[in-house]
mmCIF file of C-alpha atoms and ligand atoms in Angstrom:
data_model
loop_
_atom_site.group_PDB
_atom_site.id
_atom_site.type_symbol
_atom_site.label_atom_id
_atom_site.label_comp_id
_atom_site.label_asym_id
_atom_site.label_seq_id
_atom_site.Cartn_x
_atom_site.Cartn_y
_atom_site.Cartn_z
ATOM 1 C CA MET A 1 -41.223 -33.481 0.656
ATOM 2 C CA GLU A 2 -38.611 -35.472 -1.218
ATOM 3 C CA LEU A 3 -38.340 -34.450 -4.868
ATOM 4 C CA ALA A 4 -38.027 -37.192 -7.489
ATOM 5 C CA ASP A 5 -34.465 -37.963 -8.683
ATOM 6 C CA ARG A 6 -35.198 -36.465 -12.040
ATOM 7 C CA LEU A 7 -35.970 -33.122 -10.687
ATOM 8 C CA ARG A 8 -32.934 -33.068 -8.455
ATOM 9 C CA ARG A 9 -30.769 -33.753 -11.490
ATOM 10 C CA LEU A 10 -31.958 -30.485 -13.029
ATOM 11 C CA PRO A 11 -29.674 -27.411 -12.827
ATOM 12 C CA PRO A 12 -31.296 -24.567 -10.998
ATOM 13 C CA TYR A 13 -33.423 -22.470 -13.226
ATOM 14 C CA LEU A 14 -31.244 -19.449 -13.807
ATOM 15 C CA PHE A 15 -33.935 -16.897 -14.458
ATOM 16 C CA ALA A 16 -35.672 -17.667 -11.238
ATOM 17 C CA ARG A 17 -32.561 -16.692 -9.196
ATOM 18 C CA LEU A 18 -32.058 -13.628 -11.377
ATOM 19 C CA ASP A 19 -35.618 -12.579 -10.771
ATOM 20 C CA GLU A 20 -35.162 -12.844 -6.988
ATOM 21 C CA ALA A 21 -32.011 -10.712 -7.099
ATOM 22 C CA LYS A 22 -33.915 -8.141 -9.216
ATOM 23 C CA GLU A 23 -36.888 -8.085 -6.884
ATOM 24 C CA ARG A 24 -34.653 -7.444 -3.915
ATOM 25 C CA GLN A 25 -33.127 -4.395 -5.680
ATOM 26 C CA VAL A 26 -36.610 -3.134 -6.731
ATOM 27 C CA ALA A 27 -37.771 -3.450 -3.208
ATOM 28 C CA ARG A 28 -34.860 -1.364 -2.094
ATOM 29 C CA GLY A 29 -36.146 1.347 -4.350
ATOM 30 C CA MET A 30 -33.540 1.036 -7.120
ATOM 31 C CA ASP A 31 -34.665 1.974 -10.569
ATOM 32 C CA VAL A 32 -33.737 -1.202 -12.499
ATOM 33 C CA ILE A 33 -33.464 -1.548 -16.199
ATOM 34 C CA ASP A 34 -34.235 -5.134 -17.112
ATOM 35 C CA LEU A 35 -32.315 -6.493 -20.091
ATOM 36 C CA GLY A 36 -32.564 -10.013 -18.656
ATOM 37 C CA VAL A 37 -35.512 -11.898 -20.012
ATOM 38 C CA GLY A 38 -36.299 -12.269 -23.730
ATOM 39 C CA ASP A 39 -39.887 -11.275 -23.792
ATOM 40 C CA PRO A 40 -41.044 -8.779 -26.425
ATOM 41 C CA ASP A 41 -42.402 -5.547 -24.877
ATOM 42 C CA LEU A 42 -44.278 -4.585 -28.065
ATOM 43 C CA PRO A 43 -48.045 -5.376 -28.305
ATOM 44 C CA THR A 44 -49.462 -8.096 -30.508
ATOM 45 C CA PRO A 45 -50.423 -6.530 -33.821
ATOM 46 C CA SER A 46 -54.050 -5.398 -33.728
ATOM 47 C CA PRO A 47 -55.422 -7.511 -36.772
ATOM 48 C CA ILE A 48 -54.354 -10.548 -34.751
ATOM 49 C CA VAL A 49 -56.050 -9.253 -31.554
ATOM 50 C CA GLU A 50 -59.173 -8.371 -33.574
ATOM 51 C CA ARG A 51 -59.400 -11.814 -35.093
ATOM 52 C CA MET A 52 -58.999 -13.408 -31.625
ATOM 53 C CA LYS A 53 -61.968 -11.262 -30.313
ATOM 54 C CA ARG A 54 -64.186 -12.637 -32.975
ATOM 55 C CA ALA A 55 -62.901 -16.203 -32.658
ATOM 56 C CA VAL A 56 -63.429 -16.307 -28.839
ATOM 57 C CA GLU A 57 -67.195 -15.618 -29.294
ATOM 58 C CA ARG A 58 -67.667 -18.855 -31.296
ATOM 59 C CA PRO A 59 -68.851 -21.685 -29.011
ATOM 60 C CA GLU A 60 -67.308 -24.396 -31.288
ATOM 61 C CA HIS A 61 -63.927 -23.043 -30.010
ATOM 62 C CA HIS A 62 -64.812 -23.484 -26.463
ATOM 63 C CA ARG A 63 -64.473 -27.255 -26.485
ATOM 64 C CA TYR A 64 -61.316 -29.481 -26.299
ATOM 65 C CA PRO A 65 -59.132 -28.835 -29.306
ATOM 66 C CA THR A 66 -57.611 -31.726 -31.201
ATOM 67 C CA TYR A 67 -54.094 -32.694 -30.134
ATOM 68 C CA GLU A 68 -52.482 -31.911 -33.526
ATOM 69 C CA GLY A 69 -54.307 -28.719 -33.962
ATOM 70 C CA MET A 70 -56.984 -27.467 -36.411
ATOM 71 C CA PHE A 71 -56.367 -28.464 -40.004
ATOM 72 C CA ALA A 72 -56.876 -24.825 -41.052
ATOM 73 C CA PHE A 73 -53.969 -23.811 -38.708
ATOM 74 C CA ARG A 74 -51.727 -26.471 -40.100
ATOM 75 C CA GLU A 75 -52.604 -25.419 -43.631
ATOM 76 C CA ALA A 76 -51.643 -21.847 -42.732
ATOM 77 C CA VAL A 77 -48.272 -23.162 -41.430
ATOM 78 C CA ALA A 78 -47.716 -25.039 -44.734
ATOM 79 C CA ARG A 79 -48.599 -21.967 -46.717
ATOM 80 C CA TRP A 80 -46.244 -19.857 -44.689
ATOM 81 C CA TYR A 81 -43.353 -22.397 -45.087
ATOM 82 C CA LYS A 82 -43.914 -22.489 -48.806
ATOM 83 C CA ARG A 83 -43.856 -18.648 -49.082
ATOM 84 C CA ARG A 84 -41.097 -17.982 -46.682
ATOM 85 C CA PHE A 85 -38.686 -20.888 -47.378
ATOM 86 C CA GLY A 86 -39.908 -22.555 -50.501
ATOM 87 C CA VAL A 87 -40.475 -25.778 -48.506
ATOM 88 C CA GLU A 88 -43.581 -28.106 -49.117
ATOM 89 C CA LEU A 89 -45.222 -29.542 -46.191
ATOM 90 C CA ASP A 90 -48.118 -31.943 -45.891
ATOM 91 C CA PRO A 91 -50.517 -30.234 -43.335
ATOM 92 C CA GLU A 92 -52.027 -33.534 -42.534
ATOM 93 C CA SER A 93 -48.898 -35.455 -41.373
ATOM 94 C CA GLU A 94 -46.009 -32.973 -41.291
ATOM 95 C CA VAL A 95 -47.286 -30.183 -39.129
ATOM 96 C CA ILE A 96 -48.389 -30.109 -35.463
ATOM 97 C CA ALA A 97 -49.698 -27.174 -33.497
ATOM 98 C CA LEU A 98 -48.053 -26.676 -30.064
ATOM 99 C CA ILE A 99 -48.910 -24.769 -26.987
ATOM 100 C CA GLY A 100 -45.845 -22.604 -27.687
ATOM 101 C CA SER A 101 -42.752 -24.264 -29.122
ATOM 102 C CA LYS A 102 -41.274 -24.798 -25.656
ATOM 103 C CA GLU A 103 -43.974 -27.322 -25.174
ATOM 104 C CA GLY A 104 -42.839 -29.399 -28.107
ATOM 105 C CA ILE A 105 -39.209 -29.004 -27.267
ATOM 106 C CA GLY A 106 -39.888 -30.129 -23.759
ATOM 107 C CA HIS A 107 -41.922 -33.108 -24.772
ATOM 108 C CA LEU A 108 -39.721 -34.392 -27.667
ATOM 109 C CA PRO A 109 -37.168 -36.166 -25.583
ATOM 110 C CA MET A 110 -39.895 -38.049 -23.754
ATOM 111 C CA ALA A 111 -40.986 -39.525 -27.082
ATOM 112 C CA PHE A 112 -37.523 -40.652 -28.310
ATOM 113 C CA VAL A 113 -34.946 -40.747 -25.590
ATOM 114 C CA ASN A 114 -34.313 -43.750 -23.455
ATOM 115 C CA PRO A 115 -32.431 -43.676 -20.050
ATOM 116 C CA GLY A 116 -28.679 -43.343 -20.851
ATOM 117 C CA ASP A 117 -29.216 -42.147 -24.450
ATOM 118 C CA VAL A 118 -27.048 -39.226 -25.324
ATOM 119 C CA VAL A 119 -28.674 -35.939 -26.458
ATOM 120 C CA LEU A 120 -26.390 -33.437 -28.193
ATOM 121 C CA ILE A 121 -27.078 -29.928 -26.946
ATOM 122 C CA PRO A 122 -25.527 -26.539 -27.865
ATOM 123 C CA ASP A 123 -23.543 -24.953 -25.096
ATOM 124 C CA PRO A 124 -24.298 -22.078 -24.431
ATOM 125 C CA GLY A 125 -27.935 -22.890 -25.260
ATOM 126 C CA TYR A 126 -31.575 -22.369 -24.366
ATOM 127 C CA PRO A 127 -31.841 -24.205 -21.005
ATOM 128 C CA VAL A 128 -34.892 -26.227 -22.022
ATOM 129 C CA TYR A 129 -32.829 -28.682 -24.173
ATOM 130 C CA ARG A 130 -30.790 -29.760 -21.156
ATOM 131 C CA GLY A 131 -33.797 -29.816 -18.884
ATOM 132 C CA ALA A 132 -35.970 -31.795 -21.132
ATOM 133 C CA THR A 133 -33.144 -34.314 -21.774
ATOM 134 C CA ILE A 134 -32.661 -34.849 -18.025
ATOM 135 C CA LEU A 135 -36.398 -35.208 -17.383
ATOM 136 C CA ALA A 136 -36.526 -37.973 -20.012
ATOM 137 C CA GLY A 137 -33.570 -39.705 -18.323
ATOM 138 C CA GLY A 138 -31.106 -38.874 -21.134
ATOM 139 C CA GLU A 139 -27.545 -37.676 -20.895
ATOM 140 C CA PRO A 140 -26.902 -34.220 -22.229
ATOM 141 C CA TYR A 141 -23.589 -33.906 -24.248
ATOM 142 C CA PRO A 142 -22.679 -30.268 -24.843
ATOM 143 C CA MET A 143 -21.524 -29.103 -28.197
ATOM 144 C CA PRO A 144 -19.389 -25.970 -27.480
ATOM 145 C CA LEU A 145 -20.311 -22.814 -29.499
ATOM 146 C CA ARG A 146 -17.178 -20.837 -29.657
ATOM 147 C CA ALA A 147 -16.733 -17.296 -30.997
ATOM 148 C CA GLY A 148 -13.769 -18.516 -33.132
ATOM 149 C CA ASN A 149 -16.118 -20.811 -35.005
ATOM 150 C CA GLY A 150 -18.935 -18.204 -35.414
ATOM 151 C CA PHE A 151 -20.826 -19.834 -32.488
ATOM 152 C CA LEU A 152 -21.472 -22.922 -34.651
ATOM 153 C CA PRO A 153 -20.841 -26.467 -33.283
ATOM 154 C CA ASP A 154 -17.891 -28.351 -34.594
ATOM 155 C CA PHE A 155 -19.261 -31.741 -35.308
ATOM 156 C CA SER A 156 -15.758 -33.231 -36.107
ATOM 157 C CA ALA A 157 -14.976 -32.751 -32.325
ATOM 158 C CA ILE A 158 -17.780 -35.036 -31.164
ATOM 159 C CA PRO A 159 -16.246 -38.512 -30.293
ATOM 160 C CA ARG A 160 -17.458 -41.391 -32.366
ATOM 161 C CA ASP A 161 -18.737 -43.363 -29.395
ATOM 162 C CA VAL A 162 -20.842 -40.370 -28.395
ATOM 163 C CA LEU A 163 -22.364 -40.091 -31.748
ATOM 164 C CA ASP A 164 -23.101 -43.869 -31.697
ATOM 165 C CA LYS A 165 -25.055 -43.339 -28.464
ATOM 166 C CA ALA A 166 -26.708 -40.120 -29.598
ATOM 167 C CA ARG A 167 -30.484 -40.215 -30.157
ATOM 168 C CA LEU A 168 -31.202 -36.556 -30.608
ATOM 169 C CA MET A 169 -29.357 -33.377 -31.520
ATOM 170 C CA PHE A 170 -30.654 -29.893 -30.769
ATOM 171 C CA LEU A 171 -29.742 -26.958 -32.894
ATOM 172 C CA ASN A 172 -30.966 -23.385 -32.621
ATOM 173 C CA TYR A 173 -30.402 -20.707 -35.286
ATOM 174 C CA PRO A 174 -30.657 -17.703 -35.220
ATOM 175 C CA ASN A 175 -29.231 -18.542 -31.848
ATOM 176 C CA ASN A 176 -30.177 -17.696 -28.347
ATOM 177 C CA PRO A 177 -28.053 -16.525 -26.604
ATOM 178 C CA THR A 178 -25.222 -15.837 -29.119
ATOM 179 C CA ALA A 179 -27.368 -14.273 -31.777
ATOM 180 C CA ALA A 180 -25.370 -16.172 -34.392
ATOM 181 C CA VAL A 181 -26.959 -17.137 -37.744
ATOM 182 C CA ALA A 182 -26.124 -20.514 -39.396
ATOM 183 C CA PRO A 183 -25.195 -20.885 -43.066
ATOM 184 C CA LEU A 184 -27.154 -23.557 -44.938
ATOM 185 C CA GLY A 185 -23.916 -25.499 -45.015
ATOM 186 C CA LEU A 186 -24.143 -26.213 -41.266
ATOM 187 C CA PHE A 187 -27.698 -27.589 -41.658
ATOM 188 C CA GLU A 188 -26.398 -29.802 -44.586
ATOM 189 C CA GLU A 189 -23.621 -31.169 -42.425
ATOM 190 C CA ALA A 190 -26.029 -31.834 -39.572
ATOM 191 C CA VAL A 191 -28.476 -33.750 -41.806
ATOM 192 C CA GLY A 192 -25.585 -35.791 -43.155
ATOM 193 C CA LEU A 193 -24.426 -36.681 -39.603
ATOM 194 C CA ALA A 194 -27.954 -37.425 -38.469
ATOM 195 C CA LYS A 195 -28.448 -39.859 -41.343
ATOM 196 C CA GLU A 196 -25.090 -41.512 -40.745
ATOM 197 C CA TYR A 197 -25.641 -42.096 -37.084
ATOM 198 C CA GLY A 198 -29.410 -42.406 -36.852
ATOM 199 C CA ILE A 199 -29.817 -39.212 -34.798
ATOM 200 C CA ILE A 200 -33.092 -37.319 -34.765
ATOM 201 C CA LEU A 201 -32.290 -33.670 -35.540
ATOM 202 C CA CYS A 202 -34.359 -31.016 -33.798
ATOM 203 C CA HIS A 203 -33.972 -27.429 -35.003
ATOM 204 C CA ASP A 204 -35.461 -24.636 -32.905
ATOM 205 C CA ALA A 205 -36.120 -21.726 -35.226
ATOM 206 C CA ALA A 206 -37.928 -19.398 -32.778
ATOM 207 C CA TYR A 207 -35.999 -16.401 -34.080
ATOM 208 C CA SER A 208 -36.116 -17.100 -37.878
ATOM 209 C CA GLU A 209 -38.085 -13.814 -38.492
ATOM 210 C CA VAL A 210 -36.116 -11.615 -36.162
ATOM 211 C CA TYR A 211 -33.271 -10.666 -38.597
ATOM 212 C CA PHE A 212 -31.582 -7.585 -39.923
ATOM 213 C CA GLY A 213 -29.687 -8.917 -42.953
ATOM 214 C CA GLU A 214 -30.329 -11.850 -45.077
ATOM 215 C CA PRO A 215 -33.385 -13.921 -44.114
ATOM 216 C CA PRO A 216 -32.201 -16.987 -42.111
ATOM 217 C CA HIS A 217 -32.645 -20.485 -43.490
ATOM 218 C CA SER A 218 -34.957 -23.242 -42.447
ATOM 219 C CA LEU A 219 -33.327 -26.632 -41.746
ATOM 220 C CA MET A 220 -36.178 -28.064 -43.980
ATOM 221 C CA GLU A 221 -34.590 -26.433 -46.957
ATOM 222 C CA VAL A 222 -31.921 -29.097 -46.933
ATOM 223 C CA GLU A 223 -32.548 -31.998 -49.187
ATOM 224 C CA GLY A 224 -33.428 -35.129 -47.046
ATOM 225 C CA ALA A 225 -33.991 -33.109 -43.856
ATOM 226 C CA LYS A 226 -37.528 -34.384 -43.601
ATOM 227 C CA GLU A 227 -36.207 -37.924 -43.307
ATOM 228 C CA VAL A 228 -34.507 -37.146 -39.974
ATOM 229 C CA ALA A 229 -35.618 -33.793 -38.592
ATOM 230 C CA ILE A 230 -38.266 -31.754 -36.860
ATOM 231 C CA GLU A 231 -38.215 -27.960 -36.846
ATOM 232 C CA PHE A 232 -39.876 -25.919 -34.128
ATOM 233 C CA HIS A 233 -41.264 -22.496 -34.766
ATOM 234 C CA SER A 234 -43.164 -20.176 -32.601
ATOM 235 C CA LEU A 235 -45.447 -17.105 -33.153
ATOM 236 C CA SER A 236 -44.139 -15.842 -29.758
ATOM 237 C CA LYS A 237 -41.193 -13.736 -30.965
ATOM 238 C CA THR A 238 -42.337 -13.008 -34.443
ATOM 239 C CA PHE A 239 -45.730 -11.541 -33.581
ATOM 240 C CA ASN A 240 -45.143 -10.505 -29.938
ATOM 241 C CA MET A 241 -47.407 -13.354 -28.785
ATOM 242 C CA THR A 242 -45.388 -14.932 -25.930
ATOM 243 C CA GLY A 243 -48.451 -14.946 -23.625
ATOM 244 C CA TRP A 244 -50.784 -16.521 -26.190
ATOM 245 C CA ARG A 245 -48.881 -19.889 -26.278
ATOM 246 C CA ILE A 246 -48.933 -20.950 -29.914
ATOM 247 C CA GLY A 247 -46.234 -22.564 -31.972
ATOM 248 C CA MET A 248 -45.674 -25.429 -34.333
ATOM 249 C CA GLY A 249 -43.470 -28.381 -35.149
ATOM 250 C CA VAL A 250 -42.877 -29.413 -38.784
ATOM 251 C CA GLY A 251 -40.982 -32.169 -40.527
ATOM 252 C CA ASN A 252 -40.710 -35.930 -40.363
ATOM 253 C CA ALA A 253 -44.193 -37.449 -39.995
ATOM 254 C CA ARG A 254 -43.012 -40.190 -37.579
ATOM 255 C CA ILE A 255 -41.272 -37.699 -35.224
ATOM 256 C CA ILE A 256 -44.503 -35.588 -35.300
ATOM 257 C CA GLN A 257 -46.489 -38.815 -34.411
ATOM 258 C CA GLY A 258 -44.208 -39.500 -31.509
ATOM 259 C CA LEU A 259 -44.640 -36.009 -30.179
ATOM 260 C CA LYS A 260 -48.296 -36.287 -30.535
ATOM 261 C CA ARG A 261 -48.460 -39.594 -28.508
ATOM 262 C CA VAL A 262 -46.693 -37.684 -25.728
ATOM 263 C CA LYS A 263 -49.174 -34.774 -25.948
ATOM 264 C CA THR A 264 -52.149 -37.171 -25.966
ATOM 265 C CA ASN A 265 -51.022 -38.456 -22.576
ATOM 266 C CA ILE A 266 -50.010 -35.216 -20.889
ATOM 267 C CA ASP A 267 -51.776 -32.188 -22.289
ATOM 268 C CA SER A 268 -54.311 -31.121 -24.985
ATOM 269 C CA GLY A 269 -54.222 -28.998 -28.008
ATOM 270 C CA ALA A 270 -53.872 -25.163 -28.136
ATOM 271 C CA PHE A 271 -57.013 -23.115 -27.601
ATOM 272 C CA GLN A 272 -58.735 -22.941 -31.058
ATOM 273 C CA ALA A 273 -59.371 -19.224 -30.854
ATOM 274 C CA VAL A 274 -55.675 -18.784 -30.432
ATOM 275 C CA GLN A 275 -55.058 -20.981 -33.411
ATOM 276 C CA GLU A 276 -57.444 -18.751 -35.474
ATOM 277 C CA ALA A 277 -55.399 -15.716 -34.397
ATOM 278 C CA GLY A 278 -52.318 -17.712 -35.458
ATOM 279 C CA ILE A 279 -53.773 -18.185 -38.960
ATOM 280 C CA GLU A 280 -54.292 -14.431 -39.171
ATOM 281 C CA ALA A 281 -50.718 -13.851 -38.107
ATOM 282 C CA LEU A 282 -49.019 -16.263 -40.480
ATOM 283 C CA ASP A 283 -51.264 -15.321 -43.493
ATOM 284 C CA GLY A 284 -50.980 -11.582 -42.892
ATOM 285 C CA GLU A 285 -47.464 -11.346 -41.447
ATOM 286 C CA HIS A 286 -48.763 -8.434 -39.491
ATOM 287 C CA GLY A 287 -46.236 -6.138 -37.900
ATOM 288 C CA VAL A 288 -43.168 -8.136 -38.832
ATOM 289 C CA GLU A 289 -41.334 -5.452 -40.729
ATOM 290 C CA GLU A 290 -42.070 -2.997 -37.974
ATOM 291 C CA MET A 291 -40.841 -5.430 -35.315
ATOM 292 C CA ARG A 292 -37.514 -5.772 -37.187
ATOM 293 C CA ARG A 293 -37.233 -1.932 -37.603
ATOM 294 C CA VAL A 294 -37.718 -1.383 -33.855
ATOM 295 C CA TYR A 295 -35.122 -4.046 -32.799
ATOM 296 C CA ARG A 296 -32.689 -2.807 -35.454
ATOM 297 C CA GLU A 297 -32.911 0.677 -34.132
ATOM 298 C CA ARG A 298 -32.451 -0.547 -30.569
ATOM 299 C CA ARG A 299 -29.617 -2.807 -31.487
ATOM 300 C CA ASP A 300 -27.769 0.088 -33.031
ATOM 301 C CA VAL A 301 -28.314 2.314 -30.002
ATOM 302 C CA LEU A 302 -27.003 -0.298 -27.510
ATOM 303 C CA ILE A 303 -24.076 -1.462 -29.661
ATOM 304 C CA ASP A 304 -23.070 2.235 -29.992
ATOM 305 C CA ARG A 305 -23.303 2.790 -26.327
ATOM 306 C CA LEU A 306 -21.480 -0.408 -25.344
ATOM 307 C CA ARG A 307 -18.625 0.189 -27.715
ATOM 308 C CA GLY A 308 -18.374 3.765 -26.580
ATOM 309 C CA ALA A 309 -18.150 2.419 -22.995
ATOM 310 C CA GLY A 310 -15.225 0.275 -24.010
ATOM 311 C CA PHE A 311 -16.970 -3.131 -24.446
ATOM 312 C CA ARG A 312 -16.155 -5.409 -27.383
ATOM 313 C CA ALA A 313 -19.623 -5.908 -28.725
ATOM 314 C CA ASP A 314 -20.528 -7.426 -32.183
ATOM 315 C CA SER A 315 -23.580 -6.134 -33.837
ATOM 316 C CA PRO A 316 -26.075 -9.122 -34.144
ATOM 317 C CA GLN A 317 -27.528 -9.947 -37.533
ATOM 318 C CA ALA A 318 -30.594 -11.690 -36.022
ATOM 319 C CA THR A 319 -32.463 -12.191 -32.676
ATOM 320 C CA PHE A 320 -33.178 -9.471 -30.087
ATOM 321 C CA TYR A 321 -30.091 -10.309 -28.040
ATOM 322 C CA VAL A 322 -26.632 -8.705 -27.776
ATOM 323 C CA TRP A 323 -24.021 -11.246 -26.558
ATOM 324 C CA PHE A 324 -20.793 -9.592 -25.395
ATOM 325 C CA PRO A 325 -17.709 -10.410 -23.489
ATOM 326 C CA VAL A 326 -17.499 -9.171 -19.891
ATOM 327 C CA PRO A 327 -14.422 -6.993 -19.050
ATOM 328 C CA GLU A 328 -11.043 -8.747 -18.725
ATOM 329 C CA GLY A 329 -10.489 -10.608 -15.462
ATOM 330 C CA GLN A 330 -14.248 -10.958 -14.373
ATOM 331 C CA ASP A 331 -16.517 -13.871 -14.727
ATOM 332 C CA SER A 332 -20.131 -13.600 -16.088
ATOM 333 C CA VAL A 333 -21.881 -13.990 -12.752
ATOM 334 C CA ALA A 334 -19.597 -11.518 -10.977
ATOM 335 C CA PHE A 335 -20.075 -8.958 -13.803
ATOM 336 C CA ALA A 336 -23.873 -9.438 -13.971
ATOM 337 C CA THR A 337 -24.031 -9.078 -10.140
ATOM 338 C CA ARG A 338 -22.096 -5.873 -10.247
ATOM 339 C CA ALA A 339 -24.295 -4.514 -13.124
ATOM 340 C CA LEU A 340 -27.417 -5.190 -11.011
ATOM 341 C CA GLN A 341 -26.090 -4.076 -7.622
ATOM 342 C CA GLU A 342 -24.024 -1.061 -8.561
ATOM 343 C CA VAL A 343 -25.870 0.400 -11.573
ATOM 344 C CA GLY A 344 -29.264 -1.403 -11.698
ATOM 345 C CA VAL A 345 -28.940 -3.075 -15.027
ATOM 346 C CA VAL A 346 -30.126 -6.714 -15.336
ATOM 347 C CA LEU A 347 -27.996 -8.809 -17.714
ATOM 348 C CA THR A 348 -28.010 -12.533 -18.006
ATOM 349 C CA PRO A 349 -24.770 -14.187 -17.109
ATOM 350 C CA GLY A 350 -23.488 -16.383 -20.035
ATOM 351 C CA VAL A 351 -22.657 -19.278 -17.742
ATOM 352 C CA GLY A 352 -26.407 -19.690 -17.082
ATOM 353 C CA PHE A 353 -26.694 -21.064 -20.610
ATOM 354 C CA GLY A 354 -23.886 -23.602 -20.054
ATOM 355 C CA PRO A 355 -20.284 -23.572 -19.038
ATOM 356 C CA HIS A 356 -19.211 -22.400 -22.507
ATOM 357 C CA GLY A 357 -21.150 -19.227 -22.000
ATOM 358 C CA GLU A 358 -18.650 -18.205 -19.398
ATOM 359 C CA GLY A 359 -17.052 -14.872 -20.140
ATOM 360 C CA TYR A 360 -20.184 -13.349 -21.792
ATOM 361 C CA VAL A 361 -23.354 -11.737 -20.745
ATOM 362 C CA ARG A 362 -26.570 -11.390 -22.777
ATOM 363 C CA ALA A 363 -28.631 -8.161 -23.052
ATOM 364 C CA ALA A 364 -32.113 -8.404 -24.472
ATOM 365 C CA LEU A 365 -33.432 -5.562 -26.746
ATOM 366 C CA THR A 366 -36.927 -5.834 -25.265
ATOM 367 C CA VAL A 367 -37.108 -2.365 -23.692
ATOM 368 C CA PRO A 368 -37.558 1.094 -25.405
ATOM 369 C CA LYS A 369 -34.340 2.594 -26.850
ATOM 370 C CA GLU A 370 -34.154 5.379 -24.237
ATOM 371 C CA TYR A 371 -33.650 2.646 -21.644
ATOM 372 C CA LEU A 372 -30.956 1.053 -23.761
ATOM 373 C CA GLU A 373 -29.132 4.444 -23.952
ATOM 374 C CA GLU A 374 -29.342 4.836 -20.281
ATOM 375 C CA ALA A 375 -28.201 1.150 -19.630
ATOM 376 C CA GLY A 376 -25.146 1.837 -21.881
ATOM 377 C CA GLU A 377 -24.352 4.972 -19.857
ATOM 378 C CA ARG A 378 -24.710 3.076 -16.562
ATOM 379 C CA LEU A 379 -22.511 0.151 -17.728
ATOM 380 C CA ARG A 380 -19.739 2.583 -18.643
ATOM 381 C CA ARG A 381 -19.318 3.091 -14.850
ATOM 382 C CA ILE A 382 -18.333 -0.516 -14.216
ATOM 383 C CA VAL A 383 -16.140 -1.347 -17.189
HETATM 384 C C1 LIG B 1 -38.450 -18.019 -26.664
HETATM 385 C C2 LIG B 1 -37.789 -19.204 -27.169
HETATM 386 C C3 LIG B 1 -38.572 -20.331 -27.427
HETATM 387 C C4 LIG B 1 -39.956 -20.595 -27.016
HETATM 388 O O1 LIG B 1 -40.958 -19.892 -27.271
HETATM 389 P P1 LIG B 1 -42.447 -20.227 -27.138
HETATM 390 O O2 LIG B 1 -43.041 -19.070 -26.520
HETATM 391 O O3 LIG B 1 -42.561 -21.445 -26.163
HETATM 392 O O4 LIG B 1 -42.888 -20.632 -28.421
HETATM 393 C C5 LIG B 1 -37.895 -21.400 -27.968
HETATM 394 N N1 LIG B 1 -36.678 -21.377 -28.205
HETATM 395 C C6 LIG B 1 -35.832 -20.364 -27.913
HETATM 396 C C7 LIG B 1 -34.375 -20.416 -28.184
HETATM 397 C C8 LIG B 1 -36.491 -19.237 -27.340
HETATM 398 O O5 LIG B 1 -35.620 -18.194 -27.093
#
């Protein structure tokens, strides 16, 4: 069967290959510690689960949900934005419920990108920005995130003709995979650039609540952001709800409308019982403090062990990732392969997030701290 050109233009899905390699090692009987995939191991807080149990009994939730989501869910999103960021949103026109934020990120280019349009993407970055751009026929243009610049893009390095052709820009802070946090100034600069060049700004804030210092900013805090931007949020990482599939997009009403048009033609809304559980999560902020405490403790354990082993690892101020340079003279795939084959530790090679991720690996703090201690000890043997 011949695949369509658009699928053949996609880079191979990194995590699929990693999973295969891991499965081979497990099949050989190796005791593998998986720091590869960023999927919280903690359970969804019980008030959210309890609310779901009640909601699932109600027949009115068993029917097709609306595309944009229940008004009550969108109101809960608006309340949360007001409380958390001081941002006012109109729940009617400026909020849309999503079947996880990946759904919205994946569909957005289909609404706004024509073949040949440039889409600015962070490199390294969450692979969905590139994939969704290619599926929509767009041309991804990488914005390097370099350690020397705090893993922030340097907008002044983007050529003018590229900016002229750019239709969309993806940003993501707190950042996966680098764990960097953006100052409000970066968002201000981005909004200015978006206005000047007619670019739609798309900020992915999936990790806004996974922080250990100052609470990260929302792009929507910037004056005028709503004229040019959409921000994606997810309940997945904040409330350990990755399997539930619930997230939201907020911001410019016309961008939200475009996204809704695509949804109307391709999928449906999120299960209403899940939206009710989402209301519970946002209003109650259940378990969020505990979630941060757990990741902070794990972060400190892993950073301590990595440094003790001789790695140069900075302590992240947000996200549940540690992004650190591989030993001198090795590349990220070679080092991750050694880590898996020689000591049974799964790390994600940085190059899988884009060419500028080369030289780094990412470790996810989504396993108990005893495993992180053990992983640190094992990695010591291959420095
Ligand atoms: C996990 C993740 C998401 C998507 O999460 P959903 O479960 O689809 O809401 C989005 N962006 C980044 C950067 C992520 O790491």
